Short mmCIF file of C-alpha atoms in Angstrom, two decimals:
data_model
loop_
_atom_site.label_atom_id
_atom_site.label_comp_id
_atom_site.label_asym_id
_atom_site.label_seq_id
_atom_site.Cartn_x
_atom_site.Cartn_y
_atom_site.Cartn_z
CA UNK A 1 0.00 0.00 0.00
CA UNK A 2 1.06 3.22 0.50
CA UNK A 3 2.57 5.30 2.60
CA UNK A 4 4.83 7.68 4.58
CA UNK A 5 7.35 8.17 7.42
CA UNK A 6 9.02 10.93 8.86
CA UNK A 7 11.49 11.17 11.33
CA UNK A 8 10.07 11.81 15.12
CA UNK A 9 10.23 14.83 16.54
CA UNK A 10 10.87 17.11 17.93
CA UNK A 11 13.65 19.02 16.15
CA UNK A 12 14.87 21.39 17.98
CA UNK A 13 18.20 23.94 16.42
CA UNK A 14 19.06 27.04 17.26
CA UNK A 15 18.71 29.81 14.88
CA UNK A 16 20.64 29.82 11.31
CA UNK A 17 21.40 26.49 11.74
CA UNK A 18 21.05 23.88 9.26
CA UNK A 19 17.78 21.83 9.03
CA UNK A 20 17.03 18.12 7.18
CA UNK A 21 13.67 16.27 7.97
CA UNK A 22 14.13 12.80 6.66
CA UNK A 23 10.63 11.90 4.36
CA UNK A 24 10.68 8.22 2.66
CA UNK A 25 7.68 6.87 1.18
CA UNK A 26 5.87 3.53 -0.22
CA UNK A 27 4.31 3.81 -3.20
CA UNK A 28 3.02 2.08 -6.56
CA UNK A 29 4.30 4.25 -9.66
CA UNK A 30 5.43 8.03 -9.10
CA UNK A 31 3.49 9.70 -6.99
CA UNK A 32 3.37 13.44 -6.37
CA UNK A 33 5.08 14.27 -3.28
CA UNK A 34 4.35 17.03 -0.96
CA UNK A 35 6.05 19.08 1.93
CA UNK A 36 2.84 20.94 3.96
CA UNK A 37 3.37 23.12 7.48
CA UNK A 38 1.46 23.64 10.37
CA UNK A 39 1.68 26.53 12.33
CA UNK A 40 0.45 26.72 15.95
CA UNK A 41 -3.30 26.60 15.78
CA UNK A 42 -3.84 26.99 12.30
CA UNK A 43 -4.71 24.39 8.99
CA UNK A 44 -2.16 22.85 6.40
CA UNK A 45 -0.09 25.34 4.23
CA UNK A 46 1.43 24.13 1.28
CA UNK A 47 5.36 24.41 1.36
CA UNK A 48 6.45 22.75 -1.63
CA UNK A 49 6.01 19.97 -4.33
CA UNK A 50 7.84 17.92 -7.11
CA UNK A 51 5.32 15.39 -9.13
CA UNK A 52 7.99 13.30 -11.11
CA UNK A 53 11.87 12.12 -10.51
CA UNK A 54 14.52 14.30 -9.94
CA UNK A 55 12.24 17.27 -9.59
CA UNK A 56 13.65 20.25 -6.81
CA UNK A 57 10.61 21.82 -5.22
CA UNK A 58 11.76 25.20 -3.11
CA UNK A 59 10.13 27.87 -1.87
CA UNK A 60 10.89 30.44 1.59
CA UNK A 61 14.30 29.04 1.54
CA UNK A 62 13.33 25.51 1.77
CA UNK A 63 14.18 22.48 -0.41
CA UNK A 64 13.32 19.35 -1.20
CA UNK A 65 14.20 16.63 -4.36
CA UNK A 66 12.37 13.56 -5.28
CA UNK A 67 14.68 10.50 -5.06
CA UNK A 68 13.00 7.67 -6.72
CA UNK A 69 16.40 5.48 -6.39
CA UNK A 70 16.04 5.69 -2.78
CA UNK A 71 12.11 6.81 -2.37
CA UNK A 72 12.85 9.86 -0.91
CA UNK A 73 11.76 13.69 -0.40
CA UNK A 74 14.05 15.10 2.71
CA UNK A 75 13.42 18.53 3.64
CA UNK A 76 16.37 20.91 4.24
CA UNK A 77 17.12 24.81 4.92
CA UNK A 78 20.32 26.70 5.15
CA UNK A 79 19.85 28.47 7.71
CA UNK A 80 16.26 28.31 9.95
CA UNK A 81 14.68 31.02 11.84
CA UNK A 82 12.34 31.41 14.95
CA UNK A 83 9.18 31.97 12.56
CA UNK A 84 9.96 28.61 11.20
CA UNK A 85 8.94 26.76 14.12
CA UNK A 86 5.63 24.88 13.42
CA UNK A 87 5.10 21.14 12.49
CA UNK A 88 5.77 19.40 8.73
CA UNK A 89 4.15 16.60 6.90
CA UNK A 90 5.53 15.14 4.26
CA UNK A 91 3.03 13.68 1.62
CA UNK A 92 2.21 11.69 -1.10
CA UNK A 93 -0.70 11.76 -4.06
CA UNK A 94 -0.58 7.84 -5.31
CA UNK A 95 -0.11 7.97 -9.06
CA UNK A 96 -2.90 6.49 -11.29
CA UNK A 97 -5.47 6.77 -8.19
CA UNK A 98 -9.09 8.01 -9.14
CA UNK A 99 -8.74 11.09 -7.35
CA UNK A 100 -5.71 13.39 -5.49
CA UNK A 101 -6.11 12.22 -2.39
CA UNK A 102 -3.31 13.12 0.31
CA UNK A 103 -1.43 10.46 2.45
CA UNK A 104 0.48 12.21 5.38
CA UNK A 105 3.04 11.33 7.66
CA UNK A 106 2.86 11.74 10.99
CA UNK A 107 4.56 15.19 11.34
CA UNK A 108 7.33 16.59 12.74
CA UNK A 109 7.48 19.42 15.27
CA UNK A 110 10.76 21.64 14.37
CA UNK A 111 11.32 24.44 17.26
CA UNK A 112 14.03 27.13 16.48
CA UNK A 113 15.51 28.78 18.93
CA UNK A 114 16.86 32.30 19.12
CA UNK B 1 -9.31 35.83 -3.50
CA UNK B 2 -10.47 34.13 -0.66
CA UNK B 3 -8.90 30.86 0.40
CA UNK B 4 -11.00 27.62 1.67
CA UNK B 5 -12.86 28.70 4.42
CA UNK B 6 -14.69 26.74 7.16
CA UNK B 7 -17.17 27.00 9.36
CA UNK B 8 -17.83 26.32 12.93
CA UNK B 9 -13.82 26.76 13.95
CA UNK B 10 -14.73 25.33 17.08
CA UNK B 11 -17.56 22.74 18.21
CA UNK B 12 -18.45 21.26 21.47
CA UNK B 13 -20.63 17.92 21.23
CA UNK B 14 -21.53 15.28 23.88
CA UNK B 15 -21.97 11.52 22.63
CA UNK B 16 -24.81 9.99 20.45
CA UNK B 17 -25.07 13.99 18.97
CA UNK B 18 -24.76 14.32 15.35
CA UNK B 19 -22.62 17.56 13.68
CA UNK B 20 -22.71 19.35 10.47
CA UNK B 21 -19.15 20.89 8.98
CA UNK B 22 -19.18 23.10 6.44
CA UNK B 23 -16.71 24.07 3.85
CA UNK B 24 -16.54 26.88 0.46
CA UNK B 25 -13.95 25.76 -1.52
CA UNK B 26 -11.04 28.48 -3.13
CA UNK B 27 -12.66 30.26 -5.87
CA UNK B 28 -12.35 28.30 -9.32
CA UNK B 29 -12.08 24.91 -7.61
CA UNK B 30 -14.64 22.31 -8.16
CA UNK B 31 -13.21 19.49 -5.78
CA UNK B 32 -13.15 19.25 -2.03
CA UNK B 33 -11.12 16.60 0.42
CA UNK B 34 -11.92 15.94 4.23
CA UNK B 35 -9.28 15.19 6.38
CA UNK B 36 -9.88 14.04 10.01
CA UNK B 37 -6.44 15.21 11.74
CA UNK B 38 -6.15 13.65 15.66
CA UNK B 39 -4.32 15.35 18.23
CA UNK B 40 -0.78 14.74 17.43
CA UNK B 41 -1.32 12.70 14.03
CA UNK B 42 -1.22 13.74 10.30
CA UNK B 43 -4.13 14.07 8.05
CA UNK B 44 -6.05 11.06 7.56
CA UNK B 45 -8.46 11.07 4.36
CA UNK B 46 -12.26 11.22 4.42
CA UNK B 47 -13.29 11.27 1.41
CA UNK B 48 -13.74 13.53 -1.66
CA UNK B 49 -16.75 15.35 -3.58
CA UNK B 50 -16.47 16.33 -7.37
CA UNK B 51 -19.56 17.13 -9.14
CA UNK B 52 -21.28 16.72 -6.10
CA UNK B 53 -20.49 13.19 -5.74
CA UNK B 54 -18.33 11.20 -3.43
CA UNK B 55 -15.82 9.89 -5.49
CA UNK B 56 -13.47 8.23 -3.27
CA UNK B 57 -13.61 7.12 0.14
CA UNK B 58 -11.38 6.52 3.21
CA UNK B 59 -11.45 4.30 6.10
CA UNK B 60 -14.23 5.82 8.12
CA UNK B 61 -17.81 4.31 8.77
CA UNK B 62 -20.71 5.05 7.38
CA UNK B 63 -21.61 7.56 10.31
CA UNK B 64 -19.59 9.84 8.51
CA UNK B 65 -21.00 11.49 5.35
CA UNK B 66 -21.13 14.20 2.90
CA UNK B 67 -22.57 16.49 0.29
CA UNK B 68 -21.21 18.66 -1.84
CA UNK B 69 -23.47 21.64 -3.66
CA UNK B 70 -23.85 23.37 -6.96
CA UNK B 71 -21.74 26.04 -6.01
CA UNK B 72 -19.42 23.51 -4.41
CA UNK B 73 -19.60 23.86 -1.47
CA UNK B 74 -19.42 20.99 0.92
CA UNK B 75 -20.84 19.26 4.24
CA UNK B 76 -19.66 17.25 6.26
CA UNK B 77 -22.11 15.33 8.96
CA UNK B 78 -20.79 13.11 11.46
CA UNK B 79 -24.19 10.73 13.51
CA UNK B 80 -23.62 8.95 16.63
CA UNK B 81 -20.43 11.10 18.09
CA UNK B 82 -17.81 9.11 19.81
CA UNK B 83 -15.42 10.40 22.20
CA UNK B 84 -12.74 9.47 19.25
CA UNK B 85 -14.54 11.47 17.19
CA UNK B 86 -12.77 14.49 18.82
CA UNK B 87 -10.15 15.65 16.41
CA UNK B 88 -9.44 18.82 13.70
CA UNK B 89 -11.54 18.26 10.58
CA UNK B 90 -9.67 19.98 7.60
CA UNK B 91 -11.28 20.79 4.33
CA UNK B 92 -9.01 21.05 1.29
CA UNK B 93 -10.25 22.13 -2.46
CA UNK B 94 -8.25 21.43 -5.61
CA UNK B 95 -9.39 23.10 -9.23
CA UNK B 96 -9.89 19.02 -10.52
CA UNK B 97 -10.25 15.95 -9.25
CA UNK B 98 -6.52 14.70 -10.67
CA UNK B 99 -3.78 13.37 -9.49
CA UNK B 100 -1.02 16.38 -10.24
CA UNK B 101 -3.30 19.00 -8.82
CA UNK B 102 -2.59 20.28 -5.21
CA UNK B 103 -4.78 20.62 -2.69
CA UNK B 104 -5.28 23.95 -0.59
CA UNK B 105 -6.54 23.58 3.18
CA UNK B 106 -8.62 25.55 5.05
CA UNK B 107 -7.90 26.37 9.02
CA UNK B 108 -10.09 23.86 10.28
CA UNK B 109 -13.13 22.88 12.75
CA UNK B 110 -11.71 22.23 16.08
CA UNK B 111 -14.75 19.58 17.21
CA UNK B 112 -14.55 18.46 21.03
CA UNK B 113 -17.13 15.14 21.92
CA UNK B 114 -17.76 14.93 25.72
#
């Protein structure tokens, strides 16, 4: 079947350090992969996305590449600031399914410290 | 351009009582996902409405149920609460029903079963 895992949480770095959240999925075919945050209180943002092999997605400073070789979609920022804390799923959209539906990880809670 | 909004964003129920979520999707977008999201837990899937029917389904009983509208707008209804009903209910909208397309949350009905 398919599905996702994350590395636990919580992350915790101080400020302008380097961050990696480890994403590796299960699926049939390519699926799309995703990258959402959740900030305190709020509903799912959308961070970033790649929907085939070898595809970067990026956006605020954060990165992410689809691996197929190793079914992978890690996370990563230079340099991470206080307004970054919040919690991120990683994703997946199963190729060739009727519909988009979203498979999620179980999160993981990144706090930045000053 | 308004996103996906929702409404109640918080709901306090006792047990046996049945609720009513609603949900307008982002303007120009004709699909809409529910996502039952437990304290501490990722996203699980619902199901989905396009052209006002439920396309695809998730692995929740039949006391859960939906309908979407002309305008599509969407319901969810929830009969015979259980105290592990409690959780965030997230509605997301997409522009089609397809696989590449990504989904855009809204911030969620917090719903509390005593």
């Amino acid at each position: 079947g398919n599905s996702v895992t994350q590395m636990e949480g919580p992350v915790t770095l101080s400020e302008e350090a380097f961050l990696t959240i480890n994403c590796t999925y299960t699926a049939t075919g390519y699926p799309s992969l995703f990258w959402y945050v959740q900030y305190p209180g709020e509903g799912l943002q959308l961070l970033l996305k790649a929907t085939k092999a070898d595809d970067k997605g990026s956006n605020k400073g954060f990165e992410a590449t689809y691996r197929k070789e190793t079914t992978s979609f890690h996370l990563e920022k230079g340099s991470v600031q206080v307004s970054d804390s919040a919690v991120y799923f990683c994703a997946l959209s199963p190729y060739g399914g009727a519909t988009n539906k979203l498979i999620f990880g179980t999160g993981t809670l990144l706090a930045v410290q000053p | 351009d308004a996103g996906v909004t929702q409404s109640p964003t918080h709901l306090i129920k006792t047990r046996g009582q049945q609720v009513t979520l609603r949900c307008s999707p982002k303007s120009g977008h004709d699909t809409v996902s529910w996502y039952q999201q437990a304290l501490g837990q990722g996203p699980q899937f619902i199901f989905q409405y396009y052209e006002e029917e439920e396309r695809q389904r998730g692995n929740f009983p039949d006391r859960f149920s939906g309908h979407q509208f002309p305008n599509y707008s969407s319901e969810l209804n929830v009969n015979a609460l259980l105290l592990g009903d409690s959780a965030l209910y997230l509605c997301a909208s997409s522009p089609t029903i397809y696989p590449q397309e990504t989904q855009y949350f809204g911030p969620g009905t917090r719903l509390l079963v005593l």
